PDB file of C-alpha atoms in Angstrom:
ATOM      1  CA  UNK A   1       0.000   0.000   0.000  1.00 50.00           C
ATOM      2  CA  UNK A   2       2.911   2.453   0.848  1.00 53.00           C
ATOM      3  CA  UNK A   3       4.580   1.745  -2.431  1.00 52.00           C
ATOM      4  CA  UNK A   4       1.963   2.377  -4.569  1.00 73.00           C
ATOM      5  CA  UNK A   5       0.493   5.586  -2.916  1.00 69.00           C
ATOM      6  CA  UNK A   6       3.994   7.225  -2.652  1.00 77.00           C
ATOM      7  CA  UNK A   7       4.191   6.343  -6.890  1.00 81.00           C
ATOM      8  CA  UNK A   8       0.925   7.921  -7.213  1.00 79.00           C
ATOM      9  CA  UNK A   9       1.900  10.704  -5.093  1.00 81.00           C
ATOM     10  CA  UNK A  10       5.454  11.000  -7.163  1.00 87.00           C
ATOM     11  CA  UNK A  11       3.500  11.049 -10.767  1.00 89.00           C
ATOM     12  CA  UNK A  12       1.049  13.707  -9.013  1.00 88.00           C
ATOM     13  CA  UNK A  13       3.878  16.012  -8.096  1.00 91.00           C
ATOM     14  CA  UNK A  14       5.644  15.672 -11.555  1.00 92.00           C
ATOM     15  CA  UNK A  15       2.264  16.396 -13.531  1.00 93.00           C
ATOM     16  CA  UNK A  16       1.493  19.442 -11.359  1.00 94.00           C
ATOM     17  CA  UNK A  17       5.513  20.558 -11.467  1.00 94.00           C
ATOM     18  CA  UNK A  18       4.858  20.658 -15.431  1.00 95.00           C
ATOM     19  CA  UNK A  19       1.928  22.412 -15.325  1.00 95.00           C
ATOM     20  CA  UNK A  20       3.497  25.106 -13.359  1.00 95.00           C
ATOM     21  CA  UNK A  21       6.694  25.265 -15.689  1.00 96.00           C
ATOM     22  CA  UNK A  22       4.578  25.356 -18.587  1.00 96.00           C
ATOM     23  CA  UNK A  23       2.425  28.430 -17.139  1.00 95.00           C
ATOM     24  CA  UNK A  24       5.090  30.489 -15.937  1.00 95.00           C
ATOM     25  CA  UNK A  25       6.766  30.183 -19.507  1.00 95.00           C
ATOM     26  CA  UNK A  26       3.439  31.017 -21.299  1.00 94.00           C
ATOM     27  CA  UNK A  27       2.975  33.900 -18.979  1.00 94.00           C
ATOM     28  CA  UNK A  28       6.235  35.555 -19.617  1.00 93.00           C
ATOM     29  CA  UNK A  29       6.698  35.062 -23.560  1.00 93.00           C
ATOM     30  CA  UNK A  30       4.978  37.007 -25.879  1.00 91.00           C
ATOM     31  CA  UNK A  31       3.752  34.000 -28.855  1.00 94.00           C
ATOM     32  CA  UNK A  32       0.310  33.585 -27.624  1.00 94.00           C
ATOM     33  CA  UNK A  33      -0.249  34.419 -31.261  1.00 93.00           C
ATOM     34  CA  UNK A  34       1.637  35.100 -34.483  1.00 93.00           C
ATOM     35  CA  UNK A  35       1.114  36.469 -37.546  1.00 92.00           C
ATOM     36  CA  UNK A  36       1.821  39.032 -40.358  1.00 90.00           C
ATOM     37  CA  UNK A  37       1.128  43.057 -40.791  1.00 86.00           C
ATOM     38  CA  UNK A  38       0.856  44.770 -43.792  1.00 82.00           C
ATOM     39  CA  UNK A  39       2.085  48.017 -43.975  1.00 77.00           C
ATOM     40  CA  UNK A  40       2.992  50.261 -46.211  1.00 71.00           C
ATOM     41  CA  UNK A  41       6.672  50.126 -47.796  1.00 71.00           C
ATOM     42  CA  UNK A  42       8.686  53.457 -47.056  1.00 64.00           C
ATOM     43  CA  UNK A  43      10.356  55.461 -49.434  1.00 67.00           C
ATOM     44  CA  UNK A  44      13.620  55.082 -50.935  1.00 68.00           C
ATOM     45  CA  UNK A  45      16.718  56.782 -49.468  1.00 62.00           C
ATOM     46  CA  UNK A  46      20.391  56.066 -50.134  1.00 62.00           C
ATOM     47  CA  UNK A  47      20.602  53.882 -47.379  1.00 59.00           C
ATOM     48  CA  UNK A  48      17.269  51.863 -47.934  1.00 61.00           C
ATOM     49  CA  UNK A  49      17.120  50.536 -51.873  1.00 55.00           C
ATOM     50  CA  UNK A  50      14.868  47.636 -51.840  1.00 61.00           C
ATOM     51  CA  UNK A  51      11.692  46.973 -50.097  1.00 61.00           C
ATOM     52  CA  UNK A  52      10.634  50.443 -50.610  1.00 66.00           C
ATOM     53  CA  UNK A  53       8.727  52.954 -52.882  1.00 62.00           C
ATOM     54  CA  UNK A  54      10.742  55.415 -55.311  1.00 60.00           C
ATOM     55  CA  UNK A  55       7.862  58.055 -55.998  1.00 57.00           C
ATOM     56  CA  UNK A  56       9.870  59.259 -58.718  1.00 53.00           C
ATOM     57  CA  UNK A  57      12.051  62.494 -57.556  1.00 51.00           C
ATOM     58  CA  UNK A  58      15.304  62.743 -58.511  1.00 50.00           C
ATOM     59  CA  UNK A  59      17.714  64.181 -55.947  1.00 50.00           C
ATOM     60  CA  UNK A  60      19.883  65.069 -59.166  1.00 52.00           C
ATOM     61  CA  UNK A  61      17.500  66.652 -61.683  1.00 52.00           C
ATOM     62  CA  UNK A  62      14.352  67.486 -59.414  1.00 56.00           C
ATOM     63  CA  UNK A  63      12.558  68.232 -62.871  1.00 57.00           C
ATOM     64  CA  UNK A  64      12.923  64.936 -63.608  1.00 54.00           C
ATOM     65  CA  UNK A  65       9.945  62.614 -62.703  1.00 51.00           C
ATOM     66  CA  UNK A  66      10.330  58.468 -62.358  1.00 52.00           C
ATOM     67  CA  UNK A  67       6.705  56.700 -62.093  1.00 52.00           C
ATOM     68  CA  UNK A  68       6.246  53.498 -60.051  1.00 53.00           C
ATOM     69  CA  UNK A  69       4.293  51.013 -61.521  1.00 53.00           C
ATOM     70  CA  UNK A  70       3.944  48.868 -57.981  1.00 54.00           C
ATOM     71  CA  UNK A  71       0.062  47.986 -57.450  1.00 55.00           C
ATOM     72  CA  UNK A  72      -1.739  46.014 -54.726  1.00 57.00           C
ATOM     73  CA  UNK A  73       0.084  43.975 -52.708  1.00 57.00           C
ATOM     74  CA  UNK A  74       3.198  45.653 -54.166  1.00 61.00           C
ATOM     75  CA  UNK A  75       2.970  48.579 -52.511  1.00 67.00           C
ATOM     76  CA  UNK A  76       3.500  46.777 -49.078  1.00 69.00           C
ATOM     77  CA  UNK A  77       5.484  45.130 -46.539  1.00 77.00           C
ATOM     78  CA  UNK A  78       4.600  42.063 -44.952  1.00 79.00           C
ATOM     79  CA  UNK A  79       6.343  42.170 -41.494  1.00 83.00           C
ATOM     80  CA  UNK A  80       6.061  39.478 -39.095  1.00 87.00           C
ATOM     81  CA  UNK A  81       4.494  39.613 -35.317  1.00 91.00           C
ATOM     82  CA  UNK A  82       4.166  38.040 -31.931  1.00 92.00           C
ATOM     83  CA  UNK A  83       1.816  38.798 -29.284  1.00 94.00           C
ATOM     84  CA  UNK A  84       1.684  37.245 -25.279  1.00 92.00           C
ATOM     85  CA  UNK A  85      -0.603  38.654 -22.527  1.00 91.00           C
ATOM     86  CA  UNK A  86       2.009  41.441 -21.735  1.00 91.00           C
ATOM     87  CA  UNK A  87       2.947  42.985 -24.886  1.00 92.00           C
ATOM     88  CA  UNK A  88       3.077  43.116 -28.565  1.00 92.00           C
ATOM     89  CA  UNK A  89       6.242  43.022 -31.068  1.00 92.00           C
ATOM     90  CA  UNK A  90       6.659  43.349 -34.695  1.00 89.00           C
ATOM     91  CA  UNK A  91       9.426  43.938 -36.821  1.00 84.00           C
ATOM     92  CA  UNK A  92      11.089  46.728 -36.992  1.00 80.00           C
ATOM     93  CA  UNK A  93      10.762  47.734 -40.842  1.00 73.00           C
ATOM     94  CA  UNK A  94      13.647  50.728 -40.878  1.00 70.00           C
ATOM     95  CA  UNK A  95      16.112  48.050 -39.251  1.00 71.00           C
ATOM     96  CA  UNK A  96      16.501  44.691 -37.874  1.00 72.00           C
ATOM     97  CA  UNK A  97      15.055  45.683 -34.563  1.00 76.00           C
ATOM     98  CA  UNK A  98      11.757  44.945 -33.411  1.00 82.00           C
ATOM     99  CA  UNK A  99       9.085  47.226 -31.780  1.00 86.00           C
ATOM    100  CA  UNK A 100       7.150  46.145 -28.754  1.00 90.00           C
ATOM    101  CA  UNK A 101       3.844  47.525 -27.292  1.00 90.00           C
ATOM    102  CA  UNK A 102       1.811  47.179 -24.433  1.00 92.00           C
ATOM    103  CA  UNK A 103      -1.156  44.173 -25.400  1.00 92.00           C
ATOM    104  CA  UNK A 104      -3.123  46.566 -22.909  1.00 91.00           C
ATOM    105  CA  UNK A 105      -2.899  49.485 -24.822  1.00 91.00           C
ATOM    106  CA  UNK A 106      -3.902  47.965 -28.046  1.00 91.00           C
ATOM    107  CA  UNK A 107      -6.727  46.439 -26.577  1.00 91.00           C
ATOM    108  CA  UNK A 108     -10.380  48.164 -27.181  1.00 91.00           C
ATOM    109  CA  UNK A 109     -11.398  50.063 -24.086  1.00 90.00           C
ATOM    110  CA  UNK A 110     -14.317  47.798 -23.575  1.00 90.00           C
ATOM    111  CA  UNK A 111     -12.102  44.700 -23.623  1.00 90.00           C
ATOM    112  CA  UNK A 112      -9.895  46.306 -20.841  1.00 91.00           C
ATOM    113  CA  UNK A 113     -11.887  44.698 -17.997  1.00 92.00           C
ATOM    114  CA  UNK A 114     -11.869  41.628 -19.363  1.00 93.00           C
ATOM    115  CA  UNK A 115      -8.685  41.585 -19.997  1.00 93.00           C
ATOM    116  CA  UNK A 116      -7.256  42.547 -16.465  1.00 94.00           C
ATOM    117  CA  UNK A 117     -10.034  39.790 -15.289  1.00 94.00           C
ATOM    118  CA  UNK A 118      -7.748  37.578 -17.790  1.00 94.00           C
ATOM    119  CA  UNK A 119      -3.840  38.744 -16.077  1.00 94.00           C
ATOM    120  CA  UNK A 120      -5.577  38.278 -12.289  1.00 94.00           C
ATOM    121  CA  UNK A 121      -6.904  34.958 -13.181  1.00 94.00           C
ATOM    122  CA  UNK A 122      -3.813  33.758 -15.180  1.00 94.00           C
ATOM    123  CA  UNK A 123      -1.444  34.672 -11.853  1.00 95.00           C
ATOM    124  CA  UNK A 124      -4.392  33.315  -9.155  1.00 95.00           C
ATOM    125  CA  UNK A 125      -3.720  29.637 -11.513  1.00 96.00           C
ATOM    126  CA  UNK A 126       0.326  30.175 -10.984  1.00 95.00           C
ATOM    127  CA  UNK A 127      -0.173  30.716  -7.330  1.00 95.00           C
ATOM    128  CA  UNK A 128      -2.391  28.113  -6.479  1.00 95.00           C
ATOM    129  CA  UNK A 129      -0.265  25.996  -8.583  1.00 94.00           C
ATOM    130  CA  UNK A 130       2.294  26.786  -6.520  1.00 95.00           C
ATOM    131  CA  UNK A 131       0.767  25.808  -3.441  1.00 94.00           C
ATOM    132  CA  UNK A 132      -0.653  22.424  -4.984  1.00 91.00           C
ATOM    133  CA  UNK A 133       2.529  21.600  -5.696  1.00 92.00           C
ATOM    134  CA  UNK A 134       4.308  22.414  -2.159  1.00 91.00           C
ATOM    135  CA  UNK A 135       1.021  20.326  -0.421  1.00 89.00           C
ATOM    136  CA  UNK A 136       1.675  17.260  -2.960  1.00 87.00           C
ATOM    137  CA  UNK A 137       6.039  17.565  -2.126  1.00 87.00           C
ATOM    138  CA  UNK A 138       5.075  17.763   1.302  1.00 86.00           C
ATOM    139  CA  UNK A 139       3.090  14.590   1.467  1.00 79.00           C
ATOM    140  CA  UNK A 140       5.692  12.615  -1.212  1.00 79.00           C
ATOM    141  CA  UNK A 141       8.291  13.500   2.096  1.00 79.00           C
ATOM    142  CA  UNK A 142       5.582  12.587   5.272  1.00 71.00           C
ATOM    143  CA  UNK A 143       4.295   9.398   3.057  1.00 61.00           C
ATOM    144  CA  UNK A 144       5.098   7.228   6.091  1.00 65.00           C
ATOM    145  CA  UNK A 145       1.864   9.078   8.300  1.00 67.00           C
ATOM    146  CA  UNK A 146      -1.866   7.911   6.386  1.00 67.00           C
ATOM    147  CA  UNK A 147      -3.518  10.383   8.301  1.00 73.00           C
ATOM    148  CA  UNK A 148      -1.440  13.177   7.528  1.00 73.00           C
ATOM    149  CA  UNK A 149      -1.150  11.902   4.003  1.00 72.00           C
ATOM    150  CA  UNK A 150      -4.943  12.030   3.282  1.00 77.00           C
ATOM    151  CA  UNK A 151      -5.507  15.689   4.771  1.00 80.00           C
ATOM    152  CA  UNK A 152      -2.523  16.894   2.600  1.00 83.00           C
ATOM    153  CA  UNK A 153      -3.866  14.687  -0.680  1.00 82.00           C
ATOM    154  CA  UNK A 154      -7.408  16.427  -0.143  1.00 84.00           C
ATOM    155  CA  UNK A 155      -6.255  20.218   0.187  1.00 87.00           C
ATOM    156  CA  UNK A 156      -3.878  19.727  -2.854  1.00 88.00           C
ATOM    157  CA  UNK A 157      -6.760  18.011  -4.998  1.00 88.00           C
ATOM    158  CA  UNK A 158      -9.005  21.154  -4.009  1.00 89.00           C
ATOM    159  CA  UNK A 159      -6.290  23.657  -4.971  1.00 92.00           C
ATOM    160  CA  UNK A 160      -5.360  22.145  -8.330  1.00 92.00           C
ATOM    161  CA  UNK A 161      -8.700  21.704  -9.425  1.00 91.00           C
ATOM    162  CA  UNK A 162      -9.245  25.984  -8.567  1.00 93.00           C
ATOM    163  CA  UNK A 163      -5.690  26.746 -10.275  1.00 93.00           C
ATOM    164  CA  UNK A 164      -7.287  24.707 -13.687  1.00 93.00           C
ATOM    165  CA  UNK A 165     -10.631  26.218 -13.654  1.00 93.00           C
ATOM    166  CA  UNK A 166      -9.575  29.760 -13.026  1.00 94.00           C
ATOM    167  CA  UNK A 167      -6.248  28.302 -16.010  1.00 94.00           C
ATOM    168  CA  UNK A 168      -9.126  27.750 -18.268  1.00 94.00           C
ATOM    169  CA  UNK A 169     -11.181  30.714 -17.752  1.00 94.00           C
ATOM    170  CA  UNK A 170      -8.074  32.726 -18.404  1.00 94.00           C
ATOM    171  CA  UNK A 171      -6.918  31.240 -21.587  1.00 94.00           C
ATOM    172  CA  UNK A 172     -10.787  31.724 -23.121  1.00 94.00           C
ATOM    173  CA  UNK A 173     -10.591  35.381 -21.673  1.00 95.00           C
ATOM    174  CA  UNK A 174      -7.567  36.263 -23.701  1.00 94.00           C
ATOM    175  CA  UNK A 175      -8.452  34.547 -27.103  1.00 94.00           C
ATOM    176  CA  UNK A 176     -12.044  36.374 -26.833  1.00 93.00           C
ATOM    177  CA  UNK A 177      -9.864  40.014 -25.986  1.00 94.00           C
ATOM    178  CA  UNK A 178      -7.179  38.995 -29.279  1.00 94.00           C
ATOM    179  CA  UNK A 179     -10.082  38.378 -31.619  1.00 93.00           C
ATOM    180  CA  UNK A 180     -11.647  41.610 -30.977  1.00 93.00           C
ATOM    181  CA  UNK A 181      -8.808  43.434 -30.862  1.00 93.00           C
ATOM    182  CA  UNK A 182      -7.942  41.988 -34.231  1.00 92.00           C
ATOM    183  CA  UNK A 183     -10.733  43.295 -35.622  1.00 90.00           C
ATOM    184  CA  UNK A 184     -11.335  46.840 -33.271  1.00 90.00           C
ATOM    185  CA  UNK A 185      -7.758  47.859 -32.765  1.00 87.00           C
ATOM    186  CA  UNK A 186      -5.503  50.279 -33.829  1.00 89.00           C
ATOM    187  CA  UNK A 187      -5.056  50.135 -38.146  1.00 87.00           C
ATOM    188  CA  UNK A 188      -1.350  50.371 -37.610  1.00 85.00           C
ATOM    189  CA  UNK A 189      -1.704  47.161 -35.703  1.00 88.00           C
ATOM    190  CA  UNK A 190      -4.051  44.985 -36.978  1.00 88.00           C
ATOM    191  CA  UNK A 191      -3.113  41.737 -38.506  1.00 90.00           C
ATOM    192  CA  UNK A 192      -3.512  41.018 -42.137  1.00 88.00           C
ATOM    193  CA  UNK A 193      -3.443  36.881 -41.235  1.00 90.00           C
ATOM    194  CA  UNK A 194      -2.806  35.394 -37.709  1.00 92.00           C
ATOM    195  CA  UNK A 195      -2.591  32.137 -35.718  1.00 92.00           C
ATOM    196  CA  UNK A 196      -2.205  30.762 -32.246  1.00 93.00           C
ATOM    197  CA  UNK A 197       1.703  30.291 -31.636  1.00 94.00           C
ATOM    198  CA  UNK A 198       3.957  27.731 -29.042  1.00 95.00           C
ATOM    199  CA  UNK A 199       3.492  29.937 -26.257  1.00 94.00           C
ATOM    200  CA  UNK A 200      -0.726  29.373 -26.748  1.00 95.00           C
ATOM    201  CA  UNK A 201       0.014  25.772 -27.042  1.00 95.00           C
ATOM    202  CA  UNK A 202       1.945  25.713 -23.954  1.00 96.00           C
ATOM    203  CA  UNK A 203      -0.627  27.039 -21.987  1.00 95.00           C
ATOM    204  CA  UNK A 204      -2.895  24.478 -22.918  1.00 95.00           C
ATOM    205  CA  UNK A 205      -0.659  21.969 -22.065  1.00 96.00           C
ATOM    206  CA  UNK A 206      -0.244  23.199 -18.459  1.00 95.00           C
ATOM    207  CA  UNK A 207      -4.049  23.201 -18.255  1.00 95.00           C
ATOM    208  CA  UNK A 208      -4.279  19.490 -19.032  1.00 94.00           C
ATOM    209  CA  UNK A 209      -1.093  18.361 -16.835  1.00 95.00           C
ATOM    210  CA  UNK A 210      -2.885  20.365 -13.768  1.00 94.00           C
ATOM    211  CA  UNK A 211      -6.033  18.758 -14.717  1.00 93.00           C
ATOM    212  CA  UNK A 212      -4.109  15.334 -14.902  1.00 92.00           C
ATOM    213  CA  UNK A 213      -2.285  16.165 -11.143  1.00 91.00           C
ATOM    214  CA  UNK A 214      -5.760  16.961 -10.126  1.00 90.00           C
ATOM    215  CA  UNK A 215      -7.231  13.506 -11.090  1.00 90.00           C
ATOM    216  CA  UNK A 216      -4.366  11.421  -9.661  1.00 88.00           C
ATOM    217  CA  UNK A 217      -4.544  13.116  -6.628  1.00 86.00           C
ATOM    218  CA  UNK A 218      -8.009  12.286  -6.007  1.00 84.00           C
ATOM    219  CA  UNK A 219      -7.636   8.918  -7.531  1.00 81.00           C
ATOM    220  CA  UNK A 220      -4.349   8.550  -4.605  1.00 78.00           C
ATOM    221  CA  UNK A 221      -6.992   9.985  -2.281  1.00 75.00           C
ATOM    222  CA  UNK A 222      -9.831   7.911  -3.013  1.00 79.00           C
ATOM    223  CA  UNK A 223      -7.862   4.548  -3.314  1.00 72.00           C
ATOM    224  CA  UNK A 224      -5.905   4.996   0.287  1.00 69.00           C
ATOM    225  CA  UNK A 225      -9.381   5.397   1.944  1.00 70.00           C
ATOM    226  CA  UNK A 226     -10.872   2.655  -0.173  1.00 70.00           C
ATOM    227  CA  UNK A 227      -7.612   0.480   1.193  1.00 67.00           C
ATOM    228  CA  UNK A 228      -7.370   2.037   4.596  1.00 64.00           C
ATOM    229  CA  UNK A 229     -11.093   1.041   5.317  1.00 67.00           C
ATOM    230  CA  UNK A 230     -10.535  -2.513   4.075  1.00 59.00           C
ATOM    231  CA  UNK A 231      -7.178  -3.328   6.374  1.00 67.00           C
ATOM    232  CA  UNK A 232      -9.747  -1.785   9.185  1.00 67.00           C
ATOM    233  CA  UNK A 233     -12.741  -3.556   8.226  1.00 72.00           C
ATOM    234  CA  UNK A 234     -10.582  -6.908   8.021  1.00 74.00           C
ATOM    235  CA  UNK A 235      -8.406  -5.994  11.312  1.00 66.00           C
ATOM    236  CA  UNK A 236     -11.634  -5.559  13.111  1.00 70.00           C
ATOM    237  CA  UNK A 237     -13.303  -8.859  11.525  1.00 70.00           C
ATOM    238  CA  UNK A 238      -9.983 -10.343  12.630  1.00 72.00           C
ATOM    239  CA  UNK A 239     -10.422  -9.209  16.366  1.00 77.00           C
ATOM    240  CA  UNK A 240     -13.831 -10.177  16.685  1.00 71.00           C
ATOM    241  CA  UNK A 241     -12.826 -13.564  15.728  1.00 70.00           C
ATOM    242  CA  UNK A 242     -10.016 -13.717  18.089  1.00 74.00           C
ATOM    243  CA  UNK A 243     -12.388 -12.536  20.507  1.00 69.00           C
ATOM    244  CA  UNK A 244     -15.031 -15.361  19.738  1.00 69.00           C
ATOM    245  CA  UNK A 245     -12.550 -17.966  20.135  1.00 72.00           C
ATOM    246  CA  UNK A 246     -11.026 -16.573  23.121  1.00 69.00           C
ATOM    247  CA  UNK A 247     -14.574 -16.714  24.383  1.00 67.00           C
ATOM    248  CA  UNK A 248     -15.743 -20.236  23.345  1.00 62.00           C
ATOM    249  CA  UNK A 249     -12.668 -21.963  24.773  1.00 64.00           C
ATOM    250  CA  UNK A 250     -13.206 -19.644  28.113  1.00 60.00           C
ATOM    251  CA  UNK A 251     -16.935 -21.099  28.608  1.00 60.00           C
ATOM    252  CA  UNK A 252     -15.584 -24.779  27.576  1.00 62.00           C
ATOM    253  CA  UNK A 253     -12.845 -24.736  29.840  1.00 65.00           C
ATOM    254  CA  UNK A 254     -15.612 -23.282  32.605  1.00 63.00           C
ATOM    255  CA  UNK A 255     -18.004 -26.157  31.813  1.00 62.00           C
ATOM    256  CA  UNK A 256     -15.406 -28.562  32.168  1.00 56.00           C
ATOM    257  CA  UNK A 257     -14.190 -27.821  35.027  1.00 58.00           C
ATOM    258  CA  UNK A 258     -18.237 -27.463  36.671  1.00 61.00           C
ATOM    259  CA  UNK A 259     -19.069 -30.709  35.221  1.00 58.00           C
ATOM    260  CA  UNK A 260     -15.959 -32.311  36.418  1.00 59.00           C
ATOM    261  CA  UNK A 261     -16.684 -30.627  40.392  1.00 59.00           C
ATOM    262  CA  UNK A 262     -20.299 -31.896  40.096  1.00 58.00           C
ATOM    263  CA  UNK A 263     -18.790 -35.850  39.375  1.00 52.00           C
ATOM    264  CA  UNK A 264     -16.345 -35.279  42.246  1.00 57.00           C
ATOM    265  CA  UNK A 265     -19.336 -34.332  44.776  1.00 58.00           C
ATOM    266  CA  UNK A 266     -21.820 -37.393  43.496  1.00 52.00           C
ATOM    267  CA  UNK A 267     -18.871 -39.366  43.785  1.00 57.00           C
ATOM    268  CA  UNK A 268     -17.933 -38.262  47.442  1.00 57.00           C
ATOM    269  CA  UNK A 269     -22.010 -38.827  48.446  1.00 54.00           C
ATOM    270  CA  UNK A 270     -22.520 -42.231  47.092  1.00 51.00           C
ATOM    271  CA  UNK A 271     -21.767 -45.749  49.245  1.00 51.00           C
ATOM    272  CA  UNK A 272     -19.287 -47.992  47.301  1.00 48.00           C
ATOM    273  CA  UNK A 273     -20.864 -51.174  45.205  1.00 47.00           C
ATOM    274  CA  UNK A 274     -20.761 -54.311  46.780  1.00 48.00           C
ATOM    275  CA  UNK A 275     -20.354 -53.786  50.141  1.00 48.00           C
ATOM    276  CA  UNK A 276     -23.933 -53.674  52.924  1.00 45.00           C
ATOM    277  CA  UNK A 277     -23.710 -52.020  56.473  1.00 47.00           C
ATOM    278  CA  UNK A 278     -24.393 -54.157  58.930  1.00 48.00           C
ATOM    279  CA  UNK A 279     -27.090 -53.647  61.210  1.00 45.00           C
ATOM    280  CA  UNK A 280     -26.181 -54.213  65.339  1.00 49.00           C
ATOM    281  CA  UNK A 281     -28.504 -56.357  67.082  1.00 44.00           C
ATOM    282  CA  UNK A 282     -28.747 -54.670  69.923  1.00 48.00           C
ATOM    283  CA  UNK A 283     -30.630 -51.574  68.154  1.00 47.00           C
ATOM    284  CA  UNK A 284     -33.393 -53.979  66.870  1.00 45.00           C
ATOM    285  CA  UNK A 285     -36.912 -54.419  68.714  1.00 49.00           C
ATOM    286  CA  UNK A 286     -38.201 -57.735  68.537  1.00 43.00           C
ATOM    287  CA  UNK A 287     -41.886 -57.100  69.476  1.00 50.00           C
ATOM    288  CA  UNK A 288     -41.865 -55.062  66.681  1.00 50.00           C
ATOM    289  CA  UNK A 289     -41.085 -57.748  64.097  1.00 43.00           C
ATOM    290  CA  UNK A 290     -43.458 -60.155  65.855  1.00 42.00           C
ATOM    291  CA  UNK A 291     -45.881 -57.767  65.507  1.00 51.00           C
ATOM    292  CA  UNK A 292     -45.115 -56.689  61.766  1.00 45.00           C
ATOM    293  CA  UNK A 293     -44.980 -60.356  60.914  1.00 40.00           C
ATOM    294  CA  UNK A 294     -48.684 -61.032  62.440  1.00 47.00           C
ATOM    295  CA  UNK A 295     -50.294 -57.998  60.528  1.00 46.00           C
ATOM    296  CA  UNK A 296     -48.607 -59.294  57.640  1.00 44.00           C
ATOM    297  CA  UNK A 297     -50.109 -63.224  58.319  1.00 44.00           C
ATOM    298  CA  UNK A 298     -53.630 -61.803  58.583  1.00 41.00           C
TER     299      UNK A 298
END
């Protein structure tokens, strides 16, 4: 029984050590969701020649004009993007730099609230994380105590399952707040195509190893009372028949011993076979037989 529980209690503490790994890195990196911008290319200078726009001026002859004949998708850039719950980056189209934002800012003002609801809910899931996990390392060390083990099993389930359900609410929070910001933000910002990124799929995947540390721990919770009632039930079944026997030979010893007592005092009471008391005849009356012996004759 102690092997087994402190396995499930070691594959519950890995599970919910994953989950917690996996949510701090989605929280701090900023590919929740990728994508590309188009914007418009810049104009042409000596030290930018391609990717750009020559309207046609000549530093040289100023009188001289030079048409550009770039249409559509021509006349833009396509620079690439990466959003987390924090901030925003895109390339940099003057250099090789890139350009980050605050998410908050680009968010519509009545996506704000749900938003913030969003951040508080993602750091409420690392915390309580956090404390699931110290519970479920504290009862992999104490596994030698039941008691102690089952308290500290229970509180961990109850935090892990909180830290996924507020994980989950989160994660829907923010995609609803990127989609509408895709569509209501600022023009310089808005994608022209877009997809969830690692950083999304990581976050995911700490929501389904704290959901997984959740179930084992109330699997390892459930089982040791399922066992820990059995060994009772069979302990006490165990002393009751101890008890019974103890009893039974108790009374057969007792009646024994009575019945052998009650031979003893029979035997003690009872002349021994074969052998008559004689009678003096001194102590007998012999008018009284005479007499006897006539009432008897008539």
């Amino acid at each position: 029984m102690r092997t087994s529980r402190k396995c499930r209690s070691l594959l519950s503490v890995t599970l919910n050590f994953l989950a917690l790994f996996f949510a701090i890195t989605a929280f701090v990196t900023t590919y929740w969701c990728v994508g590309t911008q188009r914007v418009p290319k810049p104009k042409c200078s000596k030290l930018r020649t391609h990717q750009c726009i020559d309207y046609g001026v000549n530093e040289t002859d100023p009188n001289k004009v030079v048409y550009s004949w770039e249409t559509g998708d021509d006349r833009f850039l396509f620079r690439q993007f990466h959003t987390g719950i924090w901030f925003s980056c895109e390339e940099n189209i003057h250099d090789e730099s890139e350009r980050c934002r605050s998410f908050i800012d680009l968010a519509p003002a009545s996506e704000k609230g749900i938003l913030w609801l969003s951040l508080v809910s993602e750091m409420l899931y690392i915390i309580l994380l956090v404390v699931g996990f110290s519970l479920m390392s504290l009862d992999l060390v104490h596994s030698s105590n039941v008691i102690d083990g089952l308290k500290l099993n229970a509180f961990a389930a109850v935090f892990t399952v909180l830290s996924g359900l507020l994980g989950m609410v989160a994660h829907v929070m923010y995609t609803q707040v990127f989609t509408v910001t895709v569509s209501l933000g600022p023009p310089d910002w808005r994608p022209y195509n877009w997809d969830y990124g690692w950083s999304f799929c990581v976050a995911w995947a700490s929501f389904t190893c704290c959901m997984g540390a959740s179930v084992t721990t109330l699997n390892s919770y459930t089982k040791t009372v399922i066992e820990f009632r059995h060994k009772r039930k069979t302990f006490e079944q165990s002393i009751r028949e101890e008890q019974a026997r103890e009893a039974f030979g108790y009374y057969r010893e007792r009646s024994v011993h009575s019945i052998s007592k009650s031979v003893e005092i029979f035997t003690s009471q009872t002349p021994k076979s074969g052998r008559k008391t004689p009678i003096p005849v001194d102590s007998l009356d012999l008018s009284d037989c005479v007499r006897s012996l006539g009432e008897e004759q008539c």
